[in-house]
Coordinates of C-alpha atoms in Angstrom, one line a residue:
M337 CA 76.7 124.4 85.4
S338 CA 78.1 123.7 88.8
W339 CA 77.7 120.0 88.4
L340 CA 79.9 120.1 85.3
W341 CA 82.8 121.6 87.3
V342 CA 82.4 118.9 89.9
A343 CA 82.1 116.1 87.4
C344 CA 85.2 117.2 85.4
G345 CA 87.3 117.7 88.5
G346 CA 86.1 114.3 89.9
A347 CA 87.2 112.5 86.8
I348 CA 90.6 114.1 87.0
G349 CA 91.0 113.4 90.7
A350 CA 89.9 109.7 90.4
T351 CA 92.3 109.2 87.5
I352 CA 95.2 110.6 89.5
R353 CA 94.2 108.5 92.5
Y354 CA 94.1 105.3 90.5
A355 CA 97.5 106.0 88.8
L356 CA 99.1 106.9 92.1
S357 CA 97.7 103.8 93.8
L358 CA 99.3 101.7 91.1
V359 CA 102.7 103.3 91.8
L360 CA 102.4 103.0 95.6
A361 CA 101.0 99.5 95.7
K362 CA 103.3 96.9 97.1
P363 CA 102.4 93.2 97.0
Q364 CA 101.9 91.4 100.3
N365 CA 101.7 94.6 102.4
L366 CA 99.1 94.4 105.1
F367 CA 98.9 98.2 105.7
P368 CA 97.0 100.0 103.0
W369 CA 99.7 102.5 102.2
P370 CA 98.3 103.8 98.8
T371 CA 95.0 104.9 100.3
W372 CA 96.7 106.3 103.4
W373 CA 99.1 108.4 101.4
I374 CA 96.5 109.5 98.9
N375 CA 94.1 110.7 101.7
L376 CA 97.0 112.4 103.6
T377 CA 98.2 114.3 100.5
G378 CA 94.6 115.2 99.8
C379 CA 94.3 116.7 103.3
L380 CA 97.5 118.7 102.8
L381 CA 96.2 120.0 99.4
A382 CA 92.9 120.9 101.0
G383 CA 94.6 122.9 103.7
I384 CA 96.7 124.7 101.0
F385 CA 93.6 125.4 98.9
F386 CA 91.6 126.6 101.9
A387 CA 94.3 129.1 102.8
L388 CA 94.5 130.3 99.2
S389 CA 90.7 130.7 99.0
Q390 CA 90.7 132.9 102.1
R391 CA 93.4 135.1 100.5
Y392 CA 91.8 135.2 97.0
P393 CA 88.0 135.3 97.1
V394 CA 87.8 134.4 93.4
L395 CA 88.8 130.9 94.4
Q396 CA 85.6 130.4 96.4
Q397 CA 83.2 129.9 93.5
E398 CA 83.5 127.6 90.5
T399 CA 87.2 127.1 91.2
R400 CA 86.4 125.7 94.6
L401 CA 83.8 123.3 93.1
F402 CA 86.3 122.2 90.5
L403 CA 89.4 121.8 92.8
M404 CA 88.0 120.9 96.2
V405 CA 84.7 119.1 95.5
G406 CA 85.8 117.7 92.1
I407 CA 89.5 117.0 92.0
L408 CA 90.1 116.4 95.7
G409 CA 86.8 114.7 96.2
G410 CA 87.7 112.3 93.4
Y411 CA 91.3 112.0 94.6
T412 CA 90.7 111.1 98.2
T413 CA 88.5 108.1 99.1
F414 CA 86.7 107.5 102.3
S415 CA 84.9 104.4 101.0
S416 CA 88.3 102.7 100.3
F417 CA 89.5 103.7 103.7
G418 CA 86.4 102.1 105.3
L419 CA 86.6 98.9 103.2
E420 CA 90.3 98.5 103.9
T421 CA 89.7 98.9 107.6
F422 CA 86.9 96.4 107.6
L423 CA 89.0 93.9 105.6
L424 CA 91.9 94.2 108.1
L425 CA 89.4 93.6 111.0
K426 CA 87.9 90.6 109.1
Q427 CA 91.4 89.1 108.7
G428 CA 92.0 89.5 112.4
Q429 CA 94.5 92.3 112.0
V430 CA 92.9 94.4 114.7
W431 CA 96.1 96.4 115.7
I432 CA 96.9 97.2 112.0
A433 CA 93.2 98.3 111.5
L434 CA 93.3 100.5 114.5
A435 CA 96.7 102.0 113.6
Y436 CA 95.4 102.6 110.0
A437 CA 92.1 104.2 111.2
L438 CA 93.6 106.4 113.9
S439 CA 96.6 107.5 111.9
S440 CA 94.5 108.3 108.9
V441 CA 92.2 110.6 110.9
V442 CA 94.8 112.2 113.2
V443 CA 97.6 112.6 110.6
G444 CA 95.1 113.7 108.0
V445 CA 94.0 116.6 110.2
I446 CA 97.6 117.4 111.0
F447 CA 98.4 117.5 107.3
L448 CA 95.4 119.7 106.6
V449 CA 96.5 122.2 109.3
L450 CA 100.1 122.1 108.0
G451 CA 99.1 122.8 104.5
F452 CA 96.9 125.7 105.6
Y453 CA 99.5 127.3 107.8
L454 CA 102.4 126.7 105.5
C455 CA 100.5 128.3 102.6
H456 CA 99.3 131.1 104.9
M457 CA 102.9 131.8 106.0
L458 CA 104.2 131.8 102.5
L459 CA 101.5 134.2 101.4
Q460 CA 102.5 136.6 104.2
L461 CA 106.1 136.7 102.9
K462 CA 104.9 138.3 99.7

């Protein structure tokens, strides 16, 4: 039954990612902003969910599979990140490729930490 939770969540996450990428896409833009923003918001949401799952153990079973592995797994996309970085390098845009790769990783971890601690702080207020 676990695979069903992951599959349903993945379909939802991938659909949201596709819709959001259409909204964020701008023609003739070298920097891959849609994937960058999607991956960063995914990291933020992962941090928030991780904080919530530590506070509420019920979120560590099927809910985790559905939300984290399914929805966020389908929403964020490492393969697109890798392909876009490669295409920038192939086009000779080395500095943009480096900025994209480094900022995606560094800012992604920062967003995850922010999401975790902001949620943790808000839960402490209650």
